[in-house]
Coordinates of C-alpha atoms in Angstrom, one line a residue:
M17 CA -38.3 18.6 22.0
A18 CA -35.3 17.0 23.8
Q19 CA -37.6 14.2 25.0
E20 CA -38.9 13.6 21.5
E21 CA -35.4 13.4 20.1
A22 CA -34.3 11.0 22.8
K23 CA -37.3 8.8 22.0
D24 CA -37.2 8.9 18.2
G25 CA -33.5 9.4 17.7
P26 CA -31.8 12.1 15.7
S27 CA -33.6 13.3 12.5
C28 CA -31.9 12.6 9.2
T29 CA -30.9 15.5 6.9
K30 CA -30.3 15.5 3.2
D31 CA -26.6 15.1 3.9
D32 CA -27.0 11.9 6.0
T33 CA -25.9 8.7 4.4
M34 CA -27.4 5.4 5.6
V35 CA -25.3 2.3 5.3
G36 CA -25.8 -1.3 6.1
K37 CA -24.4 -3.0 9.1
M38 CA -20.6 -3.6 9.1
W39 CA -18.7 -5.9 11.3
N40 CA -16.8 -4.0 14.1
P41 CA -18.0 -0.5 13.1
S42 CA -15.9 2.3 14.5
L43 CA -16.9 5.8 15.5
Y44 CA -15.9 8.6 13.2
I45 CA -14.8 11.0 15.9
G46 CA -14.4 13.8 13.4
S47 CA -18.1 14.2 13.2
I48 CA -18.3 14.9 16.9
V49 CA -15.0 16.7 17.6
T50 CA -14.1 19.0 14.8
D51 CA -10.8 20.4 16.1
P52 CA -7.9 18.1 15.2
H53 CA -6.1 18.9 18.4
D54 CA -9.1 18.0 20.5
R55 CA -9.4 14.6 18.6
V56 CA -6.0 13.6 19.9
A57 CA -6.1 15.3 23.3
I58 CA -7.8 12.3 25.0
L59 CA -5.8 9.6 23.3
P60 CA -3.7 7.4 25.6
P61 CA -0.2 8.8 26.2
R62 CA 1.4 5.9 24.4
I63 CA -0.3 7.0 21.2
K64 CA 0.1 10.7 21.7
E65 CA 3.8 10.5 22.4
S66 CA 4.5 8.5 19.2
M67 CA 2.0 9.9 16.7
P68 CA 3.5 11.5 13.6
S69 CA 4.4 15.2 13.5
P70 CA 2.6 17.4 11.0
E71 CA 3.8 17.1 7.4
P72 CA 6.5 19.6 6.3
K73 CA 5.5 22.2 3.8
P74 CA 7.5 23.0 0.6
G75 CA 9.2 26.3 0.2
D76 CA 7.6 29.3 -1.5
K77 CA 8.2 27.8 -5.0
G78 CA 6.4 24.5 -4.2
W79 CA 7.6 21.0 -4.8
L80 CA 10.4 20.3 -7.2
Y81 CA 10.4 16.6 -6.7
R82 CA 7.2 14.8 -5.7
V83 CA 7.7 11.6 -3.8
L84 CA 5.9 9.6 -6.4
E85 CA 4.6 10.4 -10.0
P86 CA 2.1 8.5 -12.1
Y87 CA 3.9 7.0 -15.2
Y88 CA 2.0 5.9 -18.4
S89 CA 2.4 6.1 -22.1
R90 CA 0.4 7.2 -25.2
E91 CA -0.7 3.6 -25.7
C92 CA -2.6 3.8 -22.4
V93 CA -4.5 6.9 -23.6
D94 CA -5.1 5.4 -27.0
N95 CA -6.6 2.3 -25.4
V96 CA -9.0 4.4 -23.3
M97 CA -10.1 6.3 -26.4
Q98 CA -10.7 2.9 -28.2
A99 CA -12.7 1.7 -25.3
M100 CA -14.8 4.8 -25.3
L101 CA -15.5 4.8 -29.0
G102 CA -16.5 1.1 -28.8
G103 CA -18.7 1.5 -25.8
Q104 CA -16.4 -0.8 -23.8
I105 CA -16.4 1.2 -20.6
S106 CA -18.0 -1.0 -17.9
S107 CA -16.7 -4.0 -15.9
G108 CA -18.5 -6.2 -18.4
A109 CA -16.4 -5.0 -21.3
S110 CA -13.5 -6.9 -22.9
W111 CA -10.8 -4.8 -21.3
P112 CA -11.0 -6.2 -17.8
R113 CA -10.8 -9.7 -19.3
R114 CA -7.7 -8.7 -21.3
L115 CA -6.1 -7.3 -18.2
A116 CA -6.8 -10.5 -16.3
E117 CA -5.0 -12.4 -19.1
E118 CA -2.0 -10.2 -18.8
I119 CA -1.8 -10.7 -15.1
C120 CA -2.2 -14.5 -15.4
R121 CA 0.6 -14.5 -18.0
L122 CA 3.0 -12.4 -15.8
Y123 CA 2.4 -14.4 -12.6
K124 CA 1.8 -17.8 -14.3
V125 CA -1.5 -18.3 -12.5
P126 CA -4.8 -19.6 -13.8
V127 CA -7.1 -17.1 -12.1
A128 CA -6.9 -13.3 -12.0
L129 CA -9.8 -10.8 -11.6
P130 CA -9.4 -7.0 -11.8
T131 CA -11.0 -5.1 -8.9
S132 CA -11.9 -1.5 -7.9
S133 CA -8.9 -1.2 -5.5
G134 CA -6.2 -3.1 -3.7
A135 CA -8.4 -2.9 -0.6
S136 CA -11.4 -4.4 -2.3
A137 CA -9.2 -7.1 -3.7
L138 CA -8.1 -8.0 -0.2
H139 CA -11.7 -7.9 1.0
V140 CA -12.6 -10.4 -1.6
A141 CA -9.6 -12.7 -0.8
L142 CA -10.6 -12.7 2.8
L143 CA -14.2 -13.5 2.0
A144 CA -12.9 -16.4 -0.2
C145 CA -11.2 -17.7 2.9
N146 CA -14.6 -17.8 4.6
L147 CA -13.3 -15.8 7.6
G148 CA -15.7 -14.5 10.2
P149 CA -16.2 -13.7 13.9
H150 CA -13.7 -15.4 16.3
D151 CA -11.2 -16.1 13.5
H152 CA -7.7 -14.6 13.9
V153 CA -5.5 -13.3 11.0
L154 CA -1.8 -12.7 11.5
V155 CA -0.9 -9.4 10.0
P156 CA 2.2 -7.1 10.1
S157 CA 1.7 -4.0 12.2
F158 CA 4.1 -2.1 10.0
T159 CA 1.9 -1.7 6.9
M160 CA -1.0 0.2 5.4
V161 CA -4.2 0.5 7.4
A162 CA -6.3 -1.1 4.7
V163 CA -4.9 -4.5 5.8
A164 CA -6.4 -4.3 9.2
N165 CA -9.5 -2.6 7.9
M166 CA -10.4 -5.4 5.6
V167 CA -9.8 -8.1 8.2
K168 CA -12.2 -6.3 10.5
M169 CA -14.8 -5.8 7.7
V170 CA -15.1 -9.6 7.3
G171 CA -15.6 -9.9 11.1
A172 CA -12.2 -11.4 11.9
R173 CA -9.6 -10.0 14.3
P174 CA -6.2 -8.8 13.1
I175 CA -3.3 -10.1 15.3
Y176 CA -0.5 -7.6 14.9
C177 CA 3.0 -9.0 14.4
D178 CA 6.4 -7.1 14.8
C179 CA 8.9 -6.7 12.0
A180 CA 11.9 -9.0 12.2
P181 CA 15.1 -7.2 13.5
G182 CA 16.5 -5.1 10.6
S183 CA 13.6 -5.9 8.3
M184 CA 10.4 -4.3 7.0
N185 CA 8.5 -7.5 7.4
P186 CA 7.8 -10.1 10.0
S187 CA 9.7 -13.4 9.7
K188 CA 8.4 -16.8 10.5
E189 CA 9.5 -16.3 14.1
E190 CA 7.5 -13.2 14.6
L191 CA 4.4 -15.0 13.3
L192 CA 4.9 -17.9 15.6
Q193 CA 5.2 -15.6 18.6
K194 CA 1.7 -14.3 17.9
T195 CA 0.0 -17.5 16.9
T196 CA -3.2 -18.4 18.7
P197 CA -5.5 -21.5 18.4
L198 CA -8.0 -19.3 16.4
V199 CA -5.6 -18.3 13.6
K200 CA -7.0 -19.1 10.2
A201 CA -5.0 -17.0 7.8
V202 CA -1.8 -15.0 7.4
I203 CA -1.2 -11.8 5.4
V204 CA 2.3 -11.1 4.1
C205 CA 2.7 -7.6 2.7
H206 CA 6.3 -7.3 1.3
T207 CA 6.2 -3.7 2.6
Y208 CA 7.6 -0.9 0.4
G209 CA 8.5 -3.6 -2.2
I210 CA 10.9 -5.3 0.1
A211 CA 10.3 -9.1 -0.4
C212 CA 9.7 -10.9 2.9
R213 CA 12.9 -12.8 3.5
D214 CA 11.0 -15.8 5.0
I215 CA 8.2 -16.0 2.4
E216 CA 9.1 -19.6 1.5
A217 CA 9.2 -20.7 5.2
I218 CA 6.0 -18.9 5.9
A219 CA 4.3 -20.6 3.0
E220 CA 5.4 -24.0 4.3
L221 CA 4.2 -23.0 7.8
C222 CA 0.8 -22.1 6.5
R223 CA 0.5 -25.4 4.6
S224 CA 1.5 -27.4 7.7
R225 CA -1.0 -25.6 9.9
G226 CA -3.8 -25.5 7.4
W227 CA -3.8 -21.7 7.3
W228 CA -4.7 -19.5 4.3
L229 CA -1.8 -17.4 3.0
I230 CA -2.6 -14.1 1.3
E231 CA 0.2 -12.1 -0.2
D232 CA -0.5 -8.4 -0.3
I233 CA 1.6 -7.2 -3.2
C234 CA 0.1 -3.7 -3.4
E235 CA 3.5 -2.3 -2.9
A236 CA 5.4 -5.2 -4.5
M237 CA 4.1 -5.8 -8.0
G238 CA 7.1 -7.1 -10.0
T239 CA 9.2 -7.6 -6.9
K240 CA 11.3 -10.8 -6.7
A241 CA 11.9 -12.9 -3.7
D242 CA 15.4 -14.0 -2.8
N243 CA 14.9 -17.2 -4.9
G244 CA 14.2 -15.1 -8.0
E245 CA 10.4 -15.9 -8.1
L246 CA 7.9 -13.1 -8.2
V247 CA 6.3 -12.4 -4.8
G248 CA 2.6 -13.0 -5.3
T249 CA 3.3 -16.6 -6.4
F250 CA 3.6 -18.2 -2.9
G251 CA 0.2 -17.6 -1.4
D252 CA -3.2 -19.1 -2.0
F253 CA -4.4 -15.6 -3.0
S254 CA -2.5 -12.5 -3.9
V255 CA -3.9 -9.0 -4.1
S256 CA -2.5 -5.8 -5.7
S257 CA -3.2 -2.1 -6.1
L258 CA -3.3 0.0 -9.3
Y259 CA -3.5 3.3 -7.6
A260 CA -1.8 6.3 -9.2
N261 CA 1.3 6.1 -7.1
K262 CA 2.1 2.5 -8.0
P263 CA 4.6 1.4 -10.7
I264 CA 1.8 0.7 -13.1
T265 CA -1.6 2.3 -12.6
A266 CA -5.2 2.5 -13.6
G267 CA -5.7 5.7 -11.5
D268 CA -7.5 3.5 -9.1
G269 CA -8.1 -0.2 -9.1
G270 CA -6.4 -3.5 -8.3
W271 CA -6.7 -7.2 -8.8
V272 CA -6.8 -10.6 -7.0
H273 CA -5.2 -13.7 -8.3
A274 CA -5.2 -17.3 -7.2
K275 CA -2.8 -20.3 -7.7
E276 CA -5.7 -22.8 -8.2
Q277 CA -8.4 -22.7 -10.9
R278 CA -11.0 -24.0 -8.3
H279 CA -11.2 -20.4 -6.9
H280 CA -12.2 -18.8 -10.1
D281 CA -16.0 -19.0 -9.8
H282 CA -16.1 -18.0 -6.2
L283 CA -13.9 -15.0 -6.7
K284 CA -16.0 -14.0 -9.7
S285 CA -19.1 -14.2 -7.6
L286 CA -17.5 -12.2 -4.7
I287 CA -16.5 -9.3 -6.9
N288 CA -19.9 -9.0 -8.4
H289 CA -22.7 -9.0 -5.8
G290 CA -22.8 -12.8 -5.8
F291 CA -24.3 -13.0 -9.3
D292 CA -24.9 -16.5 -10.6
P293 CA -23.8 -17.1 -14.2
A294 CA -26.8 -19.2 -15.0
Y295 CA -29.5 -17.1 -13.3
H296 CA -28.8 -13.4 -13.6
F297 CA -30.8 -12.2 -10.7
L298 CA -30.5 -15.2 -8.4
H299 CA -27.9 -14.7 -5.7
F300 CA -26.5 -17.4 -3.5
E301 CA -24.1 -15.4 -1.3
T302 CA -23.7 -11.9 0.2
A303 CA -20.9 -10.1 -1.7
P304 CA -19.7 -6.6 -2.4
N305 CA -19.3 -4.9 -5.8
A306 CA -15.5 -4.9 -6.3
K307 CA -15.3 -4.8 -10.1
M308 CA -13.0 -2.6 -12.1
N309 CA -14.5 -0.5 -14.9
G310 CA -13.5 -0.9 -18.5
L311 CA -11.8 2.4 -18.9
G312 CA -9.4 1.8 -16.0
A313 CA -8.6 -1.7 -17.3
A314 CA -8.0 -0.2 -20.8
F315 CA -5.7 2.4 -19.3
V316 CA -3.5 -0.1 -17.4
C317 CA -3.6 -3.1 -19.7
S318 CA -0.6 -2.2 -21.9
Q319 CA 1.4 -1.3 -18.8
V320 CA 1.7 -4.8 -17.5
K321 CA 4.3 -5.8 -20.1
M322 CA 6.3 -2.7 -19.1
L323 CA 6.5 -3.8 -15.4
P324 CA 9.9 -5.7 -15.7
T325 CA 11.5 -2.6 -17.3
I326 CA 10.0 -0.3 -14.7
M327 CA 11.3 -2.6 -11.9
A328 CA 14.7 -2.7 -13.5
H329 CA 14.7 1.1 -13.2
R330 CA 13.6 0.9 -9.6
G331 CA 16.7 -1.3 -9.1
R332 CA 18.9 1.4 -10.5
L333 CA 17.3 4.0 -8.3
A334 CA 18.1 1.9 -5.2
T335 CA 21.7 1.5 -6.3
W336 CA 22.1 5.2 -6.9
Y337 CA 20.6 6.1 -3.5
R338 CA 22.8 3.6 -1.7
E339 CA 25.9 4.9 -3.4
G340 CA 24.9 8.5 -2.9
L341 CA 24.2 8.1 0.8
A342 CA 27.1 5.8 1.6
G343 CA 29.2 7.2 4.4
V344 CA 26.7 9.8 5.6
P345 CA 26.8 9.8 9.4
G346 CA 23.5 9.2 11.1
I347 CA 21.8 7.6 8.0
R348 CA 20.9 4.0 7.4
C349 CA 19.4 2.9 4.1
M350 CA 16.4 0.6 4.1
E351 CA 16.7 -3.2 4.1
Q352 CA 18.4 -4.7 1.0
R353 CA 17.3 -8.1 -0.3
Q354 CA 18.9 -10.2 -3.1
H355 CA 16.8 -8.4 -5.7
D356 CA 17.0 -4.8 -4.6
A357 CA 14.2 -2.9 -6.4
P358 CA 11.9 -1.4 -3.8
W359 CA 8.7 0.5 -4.7
V360 CA 9.9 3.4 -2.6
F361 CA 13.4 4.0 -1.2
G362 CA 13.6 4.5 2.5
V363 CA 16.2 5.9 4.9
E364 CA 16.4 5.8 8.7
T365 CA 18.0 8.4 11.0
E366 CA 19.3 8.1 14.6
S367 CA 16.2 9.7 16.1
R368 CA 12.8 11.0 15.4
Q369 CA 13.9 14.6 16.0
K370 CA 16.7 14.2 13.4
R371 CA 14.2 12.6 11.0
D372 CA 11.8 15.4 11.3
Q373 CA 14.5 18.1 10.9
L374 CA 15.9 16.4 7.8
R375 CA 12.5 16.2 6.2
E376 CA 12.0 19.9 6.9
H377 CA 15.4 20.6 5.3
L378 CA 14.4 18.7 2.2
A379 CA 11.0 20.2 2.0
A380 CA 12.5 23.7 2.1
H381 CA 14.4 22.8 -1.1
G382 CA 11.3 21.3 -2.8
I383 CA 11.9 17.7 -2.0
E384 CA 8.7 15.8 -0.9
T385 CA 9.1 12.9 1.4
R386 CA 6.9 10.6 3.4
N387 CA 7.2 9.2 7.0
Y388 CA 7.2 5.4 7.3
F389 CA 3.9 3.8 8.3
Y390 CA 2.6 4.4 11.8
P391 CA 2.2 0.9 13.3
L392 CA -1.4 -0.4 13.1
H393 CA -1.5 -1.5 16.8
L394 CA -1.0 2.2 17.8
E395 CA -3.6 3.7 15.5
P396 CA -6.3 5.9 17.2
V397 CA -9.0 3.7 15.7
N398 CA -8.1 1.1 18.3
F399 CA -9.0 3.5 21.0
Y400 CA -12.1 5.0 19.5
G401 CA -13.2 1.6 18.1
G402 CA -13.6 -1.8 19.7
D403 CA -9.9 -2.6 20.3
A404 CA -9.1 -0.6 23.4
G405 CA -5.9 -1.8 24.9
V406 CA -4.3 -3.1 21.7
Y407 CA -2.0 -0.1 21.7
D408 CA -0.5 -1.4 25.0
I409 CA 1.2 -4.2 23.0
I410 CA 4.9 -3.5 22.5
L411 CA 6.3 -4.3 19.0
P412 CA 9.7 -2.7 19.4
N413 CA 11.1 -3.1 15.8
A414 CA 8.0 -1.7 14.1
E415 CA 7.7 1.1 16.6
H416 CA 11.3 2.1 16.2
I417 CA 11.5 2.3 12.4
A418 CA 8.2 4.1 12.3
Q419 CA 9.8 6.8 14.5
V420 CA 13.0 7.2 12.5
G421 CA 12.2 6.3 8.9
F422 CA 11.0 8.1 5.8
Y423 CA 11.1 7.6 2.1
V424 CA 12.4 9.9 -0.7
P425 CA 11.3 10.5 -4.3
T426 CA 11.1 7.1 -6.1
H427 CA 9.5 7.1 -9.5
S428 CA 10.1 6.3 -13.2
F429 CA 11.0 9.8 -14.3
L430 CA 14.0 10.1 -12.1
E431 CA 17.5 9.9 -13.5
H432 CA 20.9 9.6 -11.8
S433 CA 21.4 13.4 -11.7
D434 CA 18.1 13.7 -9.8
V435 CA 19.1 11.2 -7.2
A436 CA 22.6 12.7 -6.9
Y437 CA 20.9 16.1 -6.2
I438 CA 18.6 14.7 -3.5
C439 CA 21.5 12.8 -1.9
G440 CA 23.6 16.0 -2.0
L441 CA 20.9 17.8 0.0
V442 CA 20.9 15.1 2.6
R443 CA 24.6 15.4 2.9
S444 CA 24.4 19.2 3.3
F445 CA 22.0 18.7 6.2
F446 CA 24.6 16.7 8.1
D447 CA 27.6 18.8 7.0
T448 CA 26.7 22.5 7.1
S449 CA 30.0 23.4 5.6
A450 CA 29.2 21.5 2.4
E451 CA 28.1 23.6 -0.6
L452 CA 24.4 23.2 -1.5
P453 CA 24.1 21.3 -4.8
Q454 CA 22.3 23.0 -7.8
P455 CA 19.1 21.4 -8.9
P456 CA 19.3 19.7 -12.4
R457 CA 15.6 20.4 -13.0
S458 CA 13.1 23.3 -12.9
R459 CA 9.6 23.1 -11.4
G460 CA 7.1 21.3 -13.5
W461 CA 9.7 19.1 -15.1
A462 CA 7.8 15.8 -14.4
D463 CA 4.8 17.1 -16.2
Q464 CA 7.0 18.0 -19.2
E465 CA 8.5 14.5 -19.2
R466 CA 5.0 13.0 -19.1
S467 CA 3.9 15.2 -22.0
K468 CA 6.8 13.8 -24.0
L469 CA 5.6 10.3 -23.3
L470 CA 2.0 11.1 -24.3
G471 CA 3.3 12.7 -27.5
E472 CA 5.0 9.5 -28.6
A473 CA 3.1 7.2 -31.0
S474 CA 2.1 3.9 -29.6

């Protein structure tokens, strides 16, 4: 039997899923090593010593403040009902086109196409750049793993860049330090809604070198650069996410937009299997299915006009947090740009140990938090996949803030009293003689506020 299996390969079961070939496939170690501790036991010391601690659990009563909350109005629900009653539920319905018009109007671009996710939008943008094997793409190490994943999925290689000192994002200098003769594109992420301070210089660098510039604004929709322009207006392509934790949401989804009309037909082909508009079942390129369905588009369409108001509230949250945490020893607030309205508000402690202890303290009082991103060059996939040795690269700024930073509740239901309470709990951690503040809310309050919104006539 063993000889037969070796000859014929493992037999398929009803639970097996067969997929097509993907560039740079990686091994899912969880299918082989089921114990989480065993999965990390053989990792190189550099990864094991820096990997995140287990997430803190809430107290017996659960979370009082979630780190993010989906925010939407009765108009969103009414639009979904209208789409359902009219049979306008697929990607071919009118709602995705209406959403595209809203995005074009907001960003003053000629081309926008809704997608199934922010990751699929980035996949499509990279395909539009005609990237493939041997091409290099400069990416920040301090960002979401989807950025590296999509570069790998088109066959290119991500070249990880450090954050600039004191910043969430690489500057032009960090990009130049990692430049190779094979670089063909740059991805700027505006991480956590902090506009890249060098975005204008980076755009000029890309023009002078003939590189594509993709702005990933999945965490920065509505964010303004220091010159007052919206991020997402500097690159050849920009991509965004409409996941439930974003300022505006379709539940899932995203979009890709371009500054030049000439990209419209190619992007439209790339999100839809390479369909040709003249010959329905004649395909001229290999392409994914990255379209957004009509219900998601209907749900988010009316939210686009709310984005400036939502971001103004994010600005007030940032101000309240900075004021509430001013003078707390051992705490540093996240980078502040000219237009200070981050997607999430981050704080940094003096050490990882202090960070973890503070998060446990907040969790015990029902305050959910999240660690900063773990740097992409240190991810275990590099060890288990085809990039062994990448983790030996040292990117000191990204590695440091990943060890000491986390973000606190940041969403559209929060008011000044909520931020004051959270800041009071932070202060009580560093000053044990301070009296614990009393919470201004009871558990389930965010759902109650959401119900009020849904009860309002559109």
